[in-house]
Amino acid sequence: MGGFDLFGCLWLFFVYSFLGWIAETCFCVLKYRKFMNRGMLNSPLCIVYGISAVIITIGFPELFDEIPILFLGCAGVSTLLEWFTAKILEKLDHKKWWHYSSKRWNLDGYICLQYSIVWGILGVLSVKFVTPVLMKLYHMVPSFMMQ
């Protein structure tokens, strides 16, 4: 899997940002029993998911069949991105958007081993199964719409 152009990367960014928003919203509804828009600037986009998906998709094509190493790469990239995002959001907004202080093996309450494992699994699933389908859909878009 390779050969991603700018529009292909943007496609993945927006789709995964939207899918991340859906996941975050569903999680909040289940946990807090109310709708909470977890998107950036009240949009239906969680851009950290989009950025992470693009990085692991274009950054690890040679690991496609090396599942354990792909898992570690996806977990590492996503966890680092989550930590940096949490730090930036706290500096800008003066509050913690999420905290894992009560979870074992956490760092600053921003990241924890439990979710790093989840990010690794989701990353492998996205690289192996979701992204190929999304790219097939992307390539079905007529080329004149990309100019």
GROMACS .gro file of C-alpha atoms in nm:
model
  147
    1MET     CA    1   0.000   0.000   0.000
    2GLY     CA    2   0.158   0.326  -0.102
    3GLY     CA    3   0.149   0.616  -0.343
    4PHE     CA    4  -0.061   0.856  -0.138
    5ASP     CA    5  -0.108   1.197  -0.294
    6LEU     CA    6  -0.206   1.514  -0.109
    7PHE     CA    7  -0.580   1.466  -0.172
    8GLY     CA    8  -0.560   1.102  -0.063
    9CYS     CA    9  -0.397   1.209   0.263
   10LEU     CA   10  -0.658   1.483   0.312
   11TRP     CA   11  -0.932   1.227   0.245
   12LEU     CA   12  -0.789   0.997   0.513
   13PHE     CA   13  -0.741   1.287   0.752
   14PHE     CA   14  -1.102   1.403   0.730
   15VAL     CA   15  -1.257   1.055   0.732
   16TYR     CA   16  -1.053   0.940   1.032
   17SER     CA   17  -1.112   1.272   1.211
   18PHE     CA   18  -1.486   1.220   1.165
   19LEU     CA   19  -1.468   0.853   1.270
   20GLY     CA   20  -1.272   0.961   1.577
   21TRP     CA   21  -1.540   1.215   1.659
   22ILE     CA   22  -1.807   0.943   1.629
   23ALA     CA   23  -1.606   0.714   1.859
   24GLU     CA   24  -1.547   0.990   2.116
   25THR     CA   25  -1.912   1.096   2.108
   26CYS     CA   26  -2.037   0.739   2.151
   27PHE     CA   27  -1.794   0.684   2.438
   28CYS     CA   28  -1.919   0.998   2.615
   29VAL     CA   29  -2.283   0.907   2.560
   30LEU     CA   30  -2.224   0.562   2.707
   31LYS     CA   31  -2.012   0.687   2.998
   32TYR     CA   32  -2.192   1.010   3.091
   33ARG     CA   33  -2.538   0.940   2.946
   34LYS     CA   34  -2.543   1.269   2.758
   35PHE     CA   35  -2.421   1.412   2.428
   36MET     CA   36  -2.086   1.586   2.447
   37ASN     CA   37  -1.931   1.727   2.132
   38ARG     CA   38  -1.565   1.628   2.156
   39GLY     CA   39  -1.479   1.785   1.821
   40MET     CA   40  -1.242   2.070   1.755
   41LEU     CA   41  -1.416   2.409   1.766
   42ASN     CA   42  -1.753   2.232   1.799
   43SER     CA   43  -1.705   2.059   1.465
   44PRO     CA   44  -1.761   1.688   1.408
   45LEU     CA   45  -1.384   1.632   1.380
   46CYS     CA   46  -1.130   1.501   1.629
   47ILE     CA   47  -0.820   1.592   1.434
   48VAL     CA   48  -0.580   1.393   1.652
   49TYR     CA   49  -0.736   1.079   1.501
   50GLY     CA   50  -0.691   1.212   1.149
   51ILE     CA   51  -0.331   1.317   1.203
   52SER     CA   52  -0.244   0.986   1.364
   53ALA     CA   53  -0.408   0.786   1.085
   54VAL     CA   54  -0.223   0.975   0.813
   55ILE     CA   55   0.111   0.939   0.993
   56ILE     CA   56   0.077   0.565   1.045
   57THR     CA   57  -0.061   0.508   0.696
   58ILE     CA   58   0.215   0.687   0.508
   59GLY     CA   59   0.484   0.620   0.768
   60PHE     CA   60   0.463   0.243   0.800
   61PRO     CA   61   0.387   0.092   0.457
   62GLU     CA   62   0.676  -0.155   0.489
   63LEU     CA   63   0.527  -0.287   0.815
   64PHE     CA   64   0.195  -0.389   0.658
   65ASP     CA   65   0.270  -0.761   0.707
   66GLU     CA   66   0.477  -0.723   1.025
   67ILE     CA   67   0.186  -0.709   1.271
   68PRO     CA   68   0.379  -0.696   1.603
   69ILE     CA   69   0.606  -0.416   1.481
   70LEU     CA   70   0.314  -0.236   1.315
   71PHE     CA   71   0.126  -0.259   1.647
   72LEU     CA   72   0.419  -0.103   1.835
   73GLY     CA   73   0.457   0.172   1.575
   74CYS     CA   74   0.087   0.255   1.577
   75ALA     CA   75   0.072   0.251   1.957
   76GLY     CA   76   0.385   0.467   1.983
   77VAL     CA   77   0.284   0.729   1.728
   78SER     CA   78  -0.073   0.755   1.858
   79THR     CA   79   0.037   0.773   2.221
   80LEU     CA   80   0.296   1.043   2.153
   81LEU     CA   81   0.044   1.241   1.952
   82GLU     CA   82  -0.213   1.205   2.232
   83TRP     CA   83   0.041   1.329   2.489
   84PHE     CA   84   0.146   1.631   2.280
   85THR     CA   85  -0.216   1.714   2.199
   86ALA     CA   86  -0.312   1.701   2.567
   87LYS     CA   87  -0.024   1.930   2.659
   88ILE     CA   88  -0.110   2.180   2.384
   89LEU     CA   89  -0.482   2.181   2.467
   90GLU     CA   90  -0.409   2.237   2.834
   91LYS     CA   91  -0.180   2.531   2.752
   92LEU     CA   92  -0.438   2.687   2.519
   93ASP     CA   93  -0.754   2.615   2.717
   94HIS     CA   94  -0.617   2.599   3.074
   95LYS     CA   95  -0.794   2.271   3.145
   96LYS     CA   96  -0.738   1.901   3.095
   97TRP     CA   97  -0.961   1.763   2.822
   98TRP     CA   98  -0.899   1.410   2.944
   99HIS     CA   99  -0.711   1.259   3.232
  100TYR     CA  100  -0.597   0.909   3.302
  101SER     CA  101  -0.466   0.982   3.650
  102SER     CA  102  -0.671   0.699   3.796
  103LYS     CA  103  -0.536   0.447   3.543
  104ARG     CA  104  -0.229   0.237   3.613
  105TRP     CA  105   0.084   0.309   3.416
  106ASN     CA  106  -0.007   0.668   3.322
  107LEU     CA  107   0.225   0.956   3.240
  108ASP     CA  108   0.113   1.298   3.365
  109GLY     CA  109  -0.243   1.166   3.348
  110TYR     CA  110  -0.236   1.236   2.973
  111ILE     CA  111  -0.149   0.889   2.843
  112CYS     CA  112  -0.166   0.540   2.986
  113LEU     CA  113  -0.070   0.188   2.889
  114GLN     CA  114  -0.433   0.073   2.859
  115TYR     CA  115  -0.515   0.326   2.587
  116SER     CA  116  -0.177   0.287   2.419
  117ILE     CA  117  -0.270  -0.079   2.365
  118VAL     CA  118  -0.610   0.028   2.230
  119TRP     CA  119  -0.440   0.276   1.991
  120GLY     CA  120  -0.205   0.003   1.872
  121ILE     CA  121  -0.492  -0.236   1.800
  122LEU     CA  122  -0.699   0.034   1.628
  123GLY     CA  123  -0.395   0.139   1.426
  124VAL     CA  124  -0.331  -0.213   1.299
  125LEU     CA  125  -0.700  -0.259   1.213
  126SER     CA  126  -0.710   0.072   1.031
  127VAL     CA  127  -0.390   0.009   0.832
  128LYS     CA  128  -0.480  -0.349   0.744
  129PHE     CA  129  -0.855  -0.319   0.680
  130VAL     CA  130  -1.011   0.029   0.698
  131THR     CA  131  -0.761   0.237   0.500
  132PRO     CA  132  -0.760   0.002   0.198
  133VAL     CA  133  -1.140   0.033   0.177
  134LEU     CA  134  -1.125   0.410   0.221
  135MET     CA  135  -0.865   0.438  -0.054
  136LYS     CA  136  -1.079   0.229  -0.289
  137LEU     CA  137  -1.364   0.472  -0.224
  138TYR     CA  138  -1.130   0.765  -0.279
  139HIS     CA  139  -1.015   0.628  -0.615
  140MET     CA  140  -1.379   0.601  -0.725
  141VAL     CA  141  -1.408   0.981  -0.714
  142PRO     CA  142  -1.385   1.121  -1.068
  143SER     CA  143  -1.047   1.283  -1.133
  144PHE     CA  144  -1.200   1.614  -1.250
  145MET     CA  145  -1.325   1.667  -0.893
  146MET     CA  146  -0.967   1.662  -0.766
  147GLN     CA  147  -0.848   1.956  -0.976
   0.00000   0.00000   0.00000
